[in-house]
């Protein structure tokens, strides 16, 4: 039983209003030293088998099909220890 | 200029309808082998200095104040290579 993480973030060239709102709120709350914030999504997938090459290829297809909009988003897959 | 990642996930005991919807959609799309899905948020913070202990303590406070609702969410902070 492996756990796989899929991180989905807007592509760098796509405007991220949620992240900008957070970046602008931070100084008002007294926090300094953050120059940029980007917000994305994180998916934890519990597999019923090992995270072998076939399983990760499946996860990649799930990410392309369902978890990410690859027109505007990038995704990264990693196996959690 | 360091980049810090804050992962925010619903606590395990909190129901995650978004994750459940994904888990139920996967078999309909022909994907098997995933027993559970949890969806959370991922924040990328660009710092204007190094990710030293003081900066990470600040980020922890930001997460508690703004990024996560600690009543129902857990968060994890890590420095990106």
XYZ file of C-alpha atoms in Angstrom:
162
model
C 0.000 0.000 0.000
C 1.868 3.029 -1.263
C 0.875 6.656 -1.035
C 1.476 8.894 -4.016
C 1.342 12.695 -3.950
C 0.260 14.729 -6.976
C 1.059 18.438 -6.724
C -0.845 20.643 -9.167
C 0.208 24.270 -9.651
C -0.781 26.926 -12.151
C 1.852 27.305 -14.856
C 4.245 30.180 -14.046
C 2.860 32.334 -16.863
C -0.738 32.013 -15.600
C -1.987 34.718 -13.226
C -2.717 33.423 -9.725
C -5.188 35.776 -8.023
C -5.527 33.578 -4.926
C -1.791 33.641 -4.371
C -1.675 37.385 -4.971
C -4.446 37.965 -2.436
C -2.442 36.039 0.170
C 0.768 37.895 -0.707
C -1.033 41.207 -0.243
C -2.675 40.139 3.017
C 0.590 39.116 4.689
C 2.016 42.633 5.263
C -1.347 43.777 6.647
C -1.078 40.950 9.184
C 2.439 42.031 10.135
C 4.369 39.445 8.128
C 7.320 40.600 6.054
C 9.895 38.876 3.880
C 7.593 37.061 1.445
C 7.926 38.344 -2.120
C 5.536 35.985 -3.902
C 2.894 33.377 -3.131
C 1.433 30.781 -5.494
C -1.463 28.575 -4.475
C -2.048 25.136 -5.870
C -3.601 21.796 -5.078
C -2.244 18.672 -3.462
C -3.724 15.217 -3.885
C -2.869 12.207 -1.731
C -3.643 8.938 -3.519
C -3.645 5.708 -1.572
C -2.781 2.793 -3.851
C -3.803 -0.795 -3.187
C -0.413 -2.036 -4.402
C 3.187 -0.886 -4.682
C 4.117 2.358 -6.434
C 5.894 0.597 -9.256
C 6.410 1.924 -12.749
C 3.013 0.720 -14.009
C 1.170 2.269 -11.056
C 2.964 5.603 -11.499
C 2.154 5.584 -15.207
C -1.503 5.148 -14.220
C -1.261 8.047 -11.747
C 0.271 10.194 -14.462
C -2.743 9.479 -16.667
C -5.136 10.276 -13.789
C -3.365 13.587 -13.287
C -3.598 14.436 -16.985
C -7.249 13.365 -17.212
C -8.822 14.426 -13.937
C -6.565 16.100 -11.391
C -4.920 18.803 -13.489
C -5.989 21.023 -16.356
C -2.800 20.720 -18.367
C -3.666 23.763 -20.460
C -3.048 26.042 -17.460
C -1.565 23.739 -14.808
C 1.613 21.719 -14.286
C 1.708 18.652 -12.069
C 4.384 16.700 -10.256
C 4.112 13.143 -8.935
C 6.126 11.692 -6.090
C 5.938 8.673 -3.854
C 5.625 9.473 -0.171
C 7.991 7.637 2.150
C 16.002 33.761 -2.037
C 14.563 30.555 -0.686
C 11.310 28.902 -1.592
C 9.206 27.354 1.146
C 6.307 24.979 0.598
C 3.329 24.815 2.945
C 1.100 21.783 2.463
C -2.347 22.071 4.037
C -4.529 18.976 4.322
C -7.792 18.290 6.118
C -7.196 16.401 9.363
C -7.662 12.644 8.878
C -10.873 12.609 10.947
C -12.503 15.357 8.821
C -14.658 14.238 5.895
C -13.193 15.213 2.495
C -16.018 15.307 -0.079
C -13.733 16.617 -2.856
C -11.364 13.712 -2.407
C -14.281 11.270 -2.250
C -15.712 12.639 -5.492
C -12.368 12.071 -7.206
C -12.032 8.573 -5.749
C -15.492 7.708 -7.082
C -14.822 9.231 -10.501
C -11.615 7.252 -11.111
C -13.215 3.816 -11.729
C -15.757 5.432 -14.072
C -12.806 6.757 -16.072
C -11.232 3.313 -16.186
C -8.653 3.778 -13.461
C -8.266 1.084 -10.838
C -5.980 0.546 -7.896
C -6.680 3.736 -5.924
C -8.370 3.080 -2.590
C -8.534 6.638 -1.205
C -7.999 10.225 -2.312
C -7.577 13.291 -0.118
C -7.421 16.772 -1.595
C -5.566 19.641 0.013
C -3.795 22.883 -0.734
C -0.199 23.681 -1.544
C 1.350 27.124 -1.114
C 4.691 28.165 -2.576
C 6.200 31.090 -0.680
C 9.134 32.959 -2.166
C 11.219 34.518 0.613
C 13.467 37.539 0.136
C 16.144 35.962 2.336
C 17.387 32.552 3.418
C 15.070 29.945 4.936
C 16.729 30.126 8.333
C 15.137 29.293 11.657
C 13.611 32.775 12.101
C 12.108 32.777 8.605
C 10.618 29.326 9.086
C 9.153 30.397 12.433
C 7.486 33.293 10.569
C 6.143 30.924 7.929
C 4.751 28.700 10.664
C 2.868 31.711 12.084
C 1.579 32.603 8.589
C 0.306 29.060 8.168
C -1.445 29.140 11.551
C -2.930 32.604 10.915
C -3.814 32.665 7.247
C -3.028 29.564 5.210
C -4.587 26.835 7.327
C -7.652 26.545 9.503
C -6.022 24.607 12.325
C -9.386 23.515 13.709
C -9.918 21.219 10.747
C -6.586 21.273 8.850
C -3.015 20.150 9.445
C -0.085 21.807 7.733
C 3.513 20.855 6.939
C 6.339 23.230 6.035
C 9.404 22.316 4.001
C 12.140 24.151 2.186
C 12.311 23.403 -1.526
C 15.739 22.551 -2.920
